[in-house]
Amino acid sequence: QGPMGYTKGRARRAAEKLTEKHIAVRHDGTSVLYEASNGRTYKIDVLDMIQLNLSKGTRRNVHRHQGHGKNWSMWQYEAERAEGRNYTHSKTTLVQYPKEVCIALEDRFRHVRAAASLAELEGAQAVDRQRAESAWRRKLASFNGQRLREVFAEVPTAPCAEEELCAGALASEASKDDGLREVLFEVLLRQHGWPPCLVAEGIRWLRGKGLQLGAQHLRKATLLHGGLTPLRVLLMEMEPPLDVMGLEILVDHRCAVVTNGNTSGGGWVQRCKPALKALLARGAVLGSHSLQSRLLKRVEEDGMSLWVERVLESLRRCRPEVPDLVLSRIADFARKGG
């Protein structure tokens, strides 16, 4: 029985039984495949909103309902209403998917929408590039720190099976594959156990392989690593220098994905504080975000103060005739505006 003594419906009891058992869920492009407790496998296409029973070939319509919160939605499929329980004229009823399946469906749905937006803004080539990078991320997921060091050191390795990735082969492939270079850059920045100087050397190695560094790499170096040594390669060793002015570090709420899903602030802000301040002091901004963190707010205020001091120092050096009173007024105006 449910709350207030009401008996649970058949659909709800069936859904609860499904969630009690482990459900194997995987995705394939725009579809999610899962094996239900009855042993049958279902394929759900989030574009066509159709569920296909791979055993029987039957199809059912799928529905997505947005919840009150931005990060919550409910996925359901149409099922035939049992005889004797048809209290309405409808012959179908909506049954909610198990929790694991709902999460997978929402993930695929958002991925497909993001790919469509990217294609509209930047063209089909951008989508192909994103898919290639995703494929390399899956392949490199099994690499530990030692194997990654062999890649960047170009250590000769013994021949390996065709389905395995060899460090030497990856190092050679990095000279030809843009997607692999981008993924190696991200993986390199996540090696927090490595000495910062070794991470910096890895960035120089990727530059030598043809990686074209830009503003997006400044953002990744700040959020994924957070140290000053790797960031210095991008700020001090580039010719011409990368333009930091107006760079949005936290582009939008999706930055939570980049920061390993920790939206509370504390941990990753503390780790990334040096790099955040370095960019803010050069004219970058945090941008629009939904992160609630007092530490992040303090970092933003400190970065603004450093930025104002750099501007004033530049004015004193280039325009020594400007009176101190005017410089003081400029500083007050800049701090209030920030």
Short mmCIF file of C-alpha atoms in Angstrom, two decimals:
data_model
loop_
_atom_site.label_atom_id
_atom_site.label_comp_id
_atom_site.label_asym_id
_atom_site.label_seq_id
_atom_site.Cartn_x
_atom_site.Cartn_y
_atom_site.Cartn_z
CA GLN A 1 0.00 0.00 0.00
CA GLY A 2 1.02 3.57 -0.64
CA PRO A 3 0.59 6.66 1.58
CA MET A 4 -2.84 7.24 3.14
CA GLY A 5 -3.67 3.54 2.66
CA TYR A 6 -4.24 3.66 -1.09
CA THR A 7 -3.28 0.57 -3.05
CA LYS A 8 -0.50 1.08 -5.58
CA GLY A 9 -1.38 0.68 -9.23
CA ARG A 10 -0.19 -2.26 -11.30
CA ALA A 11 2.10 -0.05 -13.43
CA ARG A 12 3.75 1.44 -10.37
CA ARG A 13 4.34 -1.95 -8.77
CA ALA A 14 5.84 -3.23 -12.01
CA ALA A 15 8.14 -0.22 -12.24
CA GLU A 16 9.33 -0.72 -8.66
CA LYS A 17 10.11 -4.39 -9.35
CA LEU A 18 12.27 -3.34 -12.30
CA THR A 19 14.29 -0.94 -10.21
CA GLU A 20 15.03 -3.61 -7.61
CA LYS A 21 17.23 -5.48 -10.08
CA HIS A 22 20.36 -4.32 -11.84
CA ILE A 23 19.58 -3.09 -15.34
CA ALA A 24 22.21 -3.24 -18.07
CA VAL A 25 22.07 0.08 -19.93
CA ARG A 26 24.21 1.23 -22.85
CA HIS A 27 23.87 3.81 -25.59
CA ASP A 28 24.37 3.69 -29.33
CA GLY A 29 24.30 7.06 -31.09
CA THR A 30 20.84 8.52 -30.61
CA SER A 31 19.49 5.39 -28.92
CA VAL A 32 19.59 3.77 -25.49
CA LEU A 33 19.53 -0.01 -25.17
CA TYR A 34 18.63 -1.81 -21.96
CA GLU A 35 17.78 -5.33 -20.89
CA ALA A 36 14.65 -5.50 -18.73
CA SER A 37 14.04 -7.97 -15.92
CA ASN A 38 11.93 -10.09 -18.29
CA GLY A 39 15.07 -10.81 -20.32
CA ARG A 40 14.01 -8.76 -23.33
CA THR A 41 16.13 -5.98 -24.79
CA TYR A 42 14.61 -2.65 -25.75
CA LYS A 43 16.02 0.07 -27.99
CA ILE A 44 14.76 3.61 -27.40
CA ASP A 45 15.47 6.31 -29.98
CA VAL A 46 15.42 9.79 -28.41
CA LEU A 47 15.06 11.45 -31.82
CA ASP A 48 12.10 9.42 -33.11
CA MET A 49 10.76 8.93 -29.55
CA ILE A 50 10.08 5.25 -30.30
CA GLN A 51 10.77 2.15 -28.19
CA LEU A 52 11.55 -1.01 -30.12
CA ASN A 53 11.34 -4.48 -28.60
CA LEU A 54 14.28 -6.23 -30.27
CA SER A 55 12.83 -9.67 -29.55
CA LYS A 56 9.26 -9.19 -30.77
CA GLY A 57 9.67 -6.16 -33.05
CA THR A 58 6.83 -4.24 -31.38
CA ARG A 59 7.02 -0.45 -31.17
CA ARG A 60 5.72 1.94 -28.53
CA ASN A 61 5.64 5.72 -28.39
CA VAL A 62 7.94 7.41 -25.87
CA HIS A 63 7.20 10.63 -23.99
CA ARG A 64 9.45 13.09 -22.16
CA HIS A 65 7.97 15.43 -19.55
CA GLN A 66 10.04 18.31 -18.18
CA GLY A 67 9.88 18.58 -14.40
CA HIS A 68 9.74 21.74 -12.31
CA GLY A 69 13.52 21.84 -12.01
CA LYS A 70 15.89 22.41 -14.93
CA ASN A 71 17.82 19.21 -14.22
CA TRP A 72 14.89 16.84 -13.83
CA SER A 73 12.69 15.17 -16.43
CA MET A 74 10.49 12.07 -16.60
CA TRP A 75 10.57 9.48 -19.40
CA GLN A 76 7.58 7.22 -20.06
CA TYR A 77 6.36 4.78 -22.69
CA GLU A 78 2.85 3.96 -23.83
CA ALA A 79 1.44 0.61 -22.65
CA GLU A 80 -1.95 -0.96 -23.24
CA ARG A 81 -4.34 -0.46 -20.38
CA ALA A 82 -5.40 -3.71 -18.69
CA GLU A 83 -8.98 -4.83 -19.16
CA GLY A 84 -11.29 -3.98 -16.28
CA ARG A 85 -9.16 -0.94 -15.32
CA ASN A 86 -10.17 1.34 -18.18
CA TYR A 87 -11.56 4.22 -16.19
CA THR A 88 -11.17 6.57 -19.16
CA HIS A 89 -11.77 6.28 -22.88
CA SER A 90 -8.03 5.92 -23.49
CA LYS A 91 -6.77 2.45 -24.41
CA THR A 92 -3.21 3.24 -23.34
CA THR A 93 -1.47 4.34 -20.18
CA LEU A 94 1.97 5.87 -19.56
CA VAL A 95 4.53 3.82 -17.65
CA GLN A 96 7.70 5.40 -16.31
CA TYR A 97 11.07 3.86 -17.14
CA PRO A 98 13.39 2.70 -14.32
CA LYS A 99 15.66 5.35 -12.86
CA GLU A 100 18.82 4.12 -14.60
CA VAL A 101 17.08 4.16 -17.98
CA CYS A 102 15.67 7.66 -17.39
CA ILE A 103 19.14 8.99 -16.61
CA ALA A 104 20.58 7.38 -19.75
CA LEU A 105 17.73 8.69 -21.92
CA GLU A 106 18.12 12.23 -20.61
CA ASP A 107 21.87 12.09 -21.17
CA ARG A 108 21.38 10.96 -24.80
CA PHE A 109 18.63 13.54 -25.34
CA ARG A 110 20.83 16.41 -24.18
CA HIS A 111 23.78 15.08 -26.16
CA VAL A 112 21.70 14.98 -29.36
CA ARG A 113 20.38 18.50 -28.77
CA ALA A 114 23.88 19.82 -28.11
CA ALA A 115 25.14 18.20 -31.31
CA ALA A 116 22.27 19.74 -33.28
CA SER A 117 23.02 23.19 -31.84
CA LEU A 118 26.70 22.77 -32.64
CA ALA A 119 25.87 21.76 -36.21
CA GLU A 120 23.63 24.81 -36.61
CA LEU A 121 26.26 27.19 -35.26
CA GLU A 122 29.48 25.73 -36.66
CA GLY A 123 28.44 23.22 -39.30
CA ALA A 124 28.56 19.46 -39.69
CA GLN A 125 32.36 19.38 -39.46
CA ALA A 126 32.18 20.51 -35.82
CA VAL A 127 29.84 17.60 -35.03
CA ASP A 128 32.19 15.14 -36.75
CA ARG A 129 35.09 16.55 -34.76
CA GLN A 130 33.15 16.17 -31.51
CA ARG A 131 32.28 12.55 -32.33
CA ALA A 132 35.91 11.78 -33.13
CA GLU A 133 37.03 13.25 -29.81
CA SER A 134 34.38 11.25 -27.93
CA ALA A 135 35.68 8.07 -29.56
CA TRP A 136 39.25 8.83 -28.45
CA ARG A 137 38.06 9.57 -24.89
CA ARG A 138 36.50 6.13 -24.67
CA LYS A 139 39.67 4.50 -26.00
CA LEU A 140 41.96 6.36 -23.58
CA ALA A 141 39.75 5.70 -20.54
CA SER A 142 41.81 2.58 -19.72
CA PHE A 143 45.17 4.38 -19.78
CA ASN A 144 46.82 4.86 -16.40
CA GLY A 145 49.42 7.48 -15.53
CA GLN A 146 52.37 5.29 -16.43
CA ARG A 147 51.07 4.47 -19.92
CA LEU A 148 50.35 8.15 -20.52
CA ARG A 149 53.93 9.05 -19.59
CA GLU A 150 55.12 6.55 -22.19
CA VAL A 151 53.00 8.33 -24.82
CA PHE A 152 54.44 11.78 -24.08
CA ALA A 153 57.97 10.42 -23.70
CA GLU A 154 57.53 8.45 -26.97
CA VAL A 155 58.95 5.37 -25.29
CA PRO A 156 59.27 2.48 -27.79
CA THR A 157 56.86 -0.30 -26.85
CA ALA A 158 56.52 -3.91 -27.89
CA PRO A 159 53.90 -4.72 -30.55
CA CYS A 160 50.44 -5.18 -29.04
CA ALA A 161 47.20 -6.78 -30.10
CA GLU A 162 45.22 -5.05 -32.83
CA GLU A 163 42.39 -4.09 -30.47
CA GLU A 164 44.80 -2.55 -27.92
CA LEU A 165 46.33 0.92 -27.96
CA CYS A 166 50.12 1.14 -27.84
CA ALA A 167 51.90 4.18 -26.45
CA GLY A 168 54.23 4.39 -29.42
CA ALA A 169 51.40 4.14 -31.93
CA LEU A 170 49.46 6.89 -30.12
CA ALA A 171 52.46 9.19 -30.16
CA SER A 172 52.78 8.69 -33.91
CA GLU A 173 49.02 9.11 -34.47
CA ALA A 174 49.02 12.39 -32.51
CA SER A 175 50.97 14.02 -35.34
CA LYS A 176 48.10 13.32 -37.74
CA ASP A 177 44.88 13.39 -35.70
CA ASP A 178 43.49 16.71 -34.40
CA GLY A 179 40.91 14.96 -32.23
CA LEU A 180 43.52 12.81 -30.51
CA ARG A 181 45.65 15.88 -29.73
CA GLU A 182 42.67 17.62 -28.11
CA VAL A 183 41.81 14.58 -26.00
CA LEU A 184 45.43 14.07 -24.95
CA PHE A 185 45.49 17.73 -23.87
CA GLU A 186 42.46 17.14 -21.62
CA VAL A 187 43.80 13.86 -20.24
CA LEU A 188 47.17 15.50 -19.55
CA LEU A 189 45.55 18.30 -17.53
CA ARG A 190 43.71 15.76 -15.35
CA GLN A 191 46.99 14.21 -14.14
CA HIS A 192 47.02 16.02 -10.80
CA GLY A 193 49.51 13.54 -9.39
CA TRP A 194 52.16 14.53 -11.93
CA PRO A 195 54.67 17.30 -11.21
CA PRO A 196 53.39 20.56 -12.79
CA CYS A 197 56.58 20.87 -14.83
CA LEU A 198 55.87 17.48 -16.41
CA VAL A 199 52.36 18.63 -17.40
CA ALA A 200 53.88 21.79 -18.91
CA GLU A 201 56.33 19.67 -20.91
CA GLY A 202 53.40 17.62 -22.16
CA ILE A 203 51.71 20.78 -23.46
CA ARG A 204 54.89 21.75 -25.30
CA TRP A 205 55.04 18.22 -26.74
CA LEU A 206 51.48 18.56 -28.05
CA ARG A 207 52.36 21.93 -29.60
CA GLY A 208 55.21 20.24 -31.39
CA LYS A 209 52.75 17.63 -32.68
CA GLY A 210 50.60 20.37 -34.19
CA LEU A 211 48.09 21.32 -31.48
CA GLN A 212 46.81 24.84 -32.21
CA LEU A 213 46.35 26.46 -28.80
CA GLY A 214 43.59 29.01 -28.34
CA ALA A 215 41.27 30.59 -25.78
CA GLN A 216 39.41 27.31 -25.20
CA HIS A 217 42.67 25.72 -24.08
CA LEU A 218 43.16 28.50 -21.52
CA ARG A 219 39.74 27.65 -20.15
CA LYS A 220 40.53 23.93 -19.99
CA ALA A 221 43.92 24.49 -18.36
CA THR A 222 42.26 26.62 -15.70
CA LEU A 223 39.35 24.30 -14.89
CA LEU A 224 40.92 20.88 -15.41
CA HIS A 225 44.33 21.49 -13.81
CA GLY A 226 44.27 24.86 -12.05
CA GLY A 227 48.03 25.26 -11.60
CA LEU A 228 50.15 28.17 -12.78
CA THR A 229 52.99 26.18 -14.35
CA PRO A 230 50.94 24.65 -17.19
CA LEU A 231 49.00 27.90 -17.64
CA ARG A 232 52.27 29.82 -18.02
CA VAL A 233 53.02 27.88 -21.22
CA LEU A 234 49.83 29.27 -22.77
CA LEU A 235 50.21 32.80 -21.41
CA MET A 236 53.96 33.40 -21.74
CA GLU A 237 55.26 31.13 -24.52
CA MET A 238 52.76 31.80 -27.30
CA GLU A 239 53.62 34.08 -30.23
CA PRO A 240 51.50 36.08 -30.75
CA PRO A 241 50.18 35.98 -27.16
CA LEU A 242 46.70 34.61 -26.58
CA ASP A 243 44.11 37.34 -26.00
CA VAL A 244 42.54 36.87 -22.57
CA MET A 245 40.49 40.09 -22.50
CA GLY A 246 36.80 39.29 -22.05
CA LEU A 247 37.33 35.51 -22.04
CA GLU A 248 34.43 33.79 -20.23
CA ILE A 249 35.96 31.14 -18.01
CA LEU A 250 32.65 29.57 -16.94
CA VAL A 251 30.70 29.77 -20.17
CA ASP A 252 27.40 28.59 -18.65
CA HIS A 253 25.93 26.05 -16.22
CA ARG A 254 27.46 23.23 -18.28
CA CYS A 255 30.85 24.09 -16.75
CA ALA A 256 29.84 21.62 -14.03
CA VAL A 257 30.66 18.89 -16.54
CA VAL A 258 34.16 20.26 -17.01
CA THR A 259 34.69 20.47 -13.25
CA ASN A 260 33.85 16.77 -12.71
CA GLY A 261 30.26 17.45 -11.71
CA ASN A 262 31.11 19.27 -8.46
CA THR A 263 28.78 22.29 -8.51
CA SER A 264 29.07 23.16 -4.83
CA GLY A 265 32.24 25.16 -5.42
CA GLY A 266 34.64 24.33 -2.56
CA GLY A 267 36.94 21.60 -3.84
CA TRP A 268 37.58 22.52 -7.44
CA VAL A 269 37.60 26.28 -6.74
CA GLN A 270 40.30 25.80 -4.12
CA ARG A 271 42.35 23.72 -6.57
CA CYS A 272 41.87 26.12 -9.49
CA LYS A 273 42.21 29.35 -7.51
CA PRO A 274 45.73 30.29 -8.74
CA ALA A 275 44.82 29.88 -12.42
CA LEU A 276 41.47 31.62 -11.98
CA LYS A 277 43.14 34.65 -10.43
CA ALA A 278 45.81 34.72 -13.15
CA LEU A 279 43.18 34.93 -15.91
CA LEU A 280 40.92 37.35 -14.03
CA ALA A 281 43.93 39.62 -13.45
CA ARG A 282 44.39 39.77 -17.24
CA GLY A 283 40.84 40.82 -18.09
CA ALA A 284 39.01 37.50 -18.21
CA VAL A 285 35.58 37.16 -16.57
CA LEU A 286 33.80 34.26 -14.94
CA GLY A 287 30.75 34.77 -17.17
CA SER A 288 27.22 33.52 -16.55
CA HIS A 289 27.00 30.48 -14.30
CA SER A 290 24.77 28.94 -11.65
CA LEU A 291 27.47 27.94 -9.17
CA GLN A 292 26.80 29.02 -5.58
CA SER A 293 30.16 29.41 -3.88
CA ARG A 294 31.36 32.12 -1.52
CA LEU A 295 34.95 31.11 -2.24
CA LEU A 296 34.36 31.62 -5.97
CA LYS A 297 32.89 35.05 -5.23
CA ARG A 298 36.00 35.99 -3.22
CA VAL A 299 38.25 34.77 -6.00
CA GLU A 300 36.33 36.93 -8.46
CA GLU A 301 36.71 39.99 -6.20
CA ASP A 302 40.44 39.36 -5.74
CA GLY A 303 40.87 38.92 -9.49
CA MET A 304 39.09 42.22 -10.14
CA SER A 305 41.41 44.00 -7.72
CA LEU A 306 44.45 42.51 -9.45
CA TRP A 307 43.07 43.55 -12.83
CA VAL A 308 42.56 47.16 -11.65
CA GLU A 309 46.10 47.26 -10.25
CA ARG A 310 47.53 46.03 -13.56
CA VAL A 311 45.58 48.69 -15.46
CA LEU A 312 46.73 51.45 -13.11
CA GLU A 313 50.35 50.29 -13.32
CA SER A 314 50.13 50.36 -17.11
CA LEU A 315 48.71 53.90 -17.01
CA ARG A 316 51.49 55.10 -14.69
CA ARG A 317 54.10 53.62 -16.99
CA CYS A 318 52.64 54.81 -20.30
CA ARG A 319 51.05 58.09 -19.16
CA PRO A 320 53.15 59.45 -16.28
CA GLU A 321 51.53 62.88 -16.64
CA VAL A 322 48.16 61.61 -15.37
CA PRO A 323 47.63 62.96 -11.82
CA ASP A 324 47.32 60.50 -8.93
CA LEU A 325 43.87 61.88 -8.12
CA VAL A 326 42.62 60.91 -11.58
CA LEU A 327 44.13 57.43 -11.23
CA SER A 328 42.41 57.07 -7.86
CA ARG A 329 39.07 58.02 -9.37
CA ILE A 330 39.60 55.53 -12.21
CA ALA A 331 40.35 52.79 -9.67
CA ASP A 332 37.20 53.58 -7.65
CA PHE A 333 35.06 53.59 -10.78
CA ALA A 334 36.51 50.27 -12.00
CA ARG A 335 36.00 48.54 -8.64
CA LYS A 336 32.40 49.73 -8.35
CA GLY A 337 31.68 48.71 -11.93
CA GLY A 338 33.06 45.23 -11.31
#
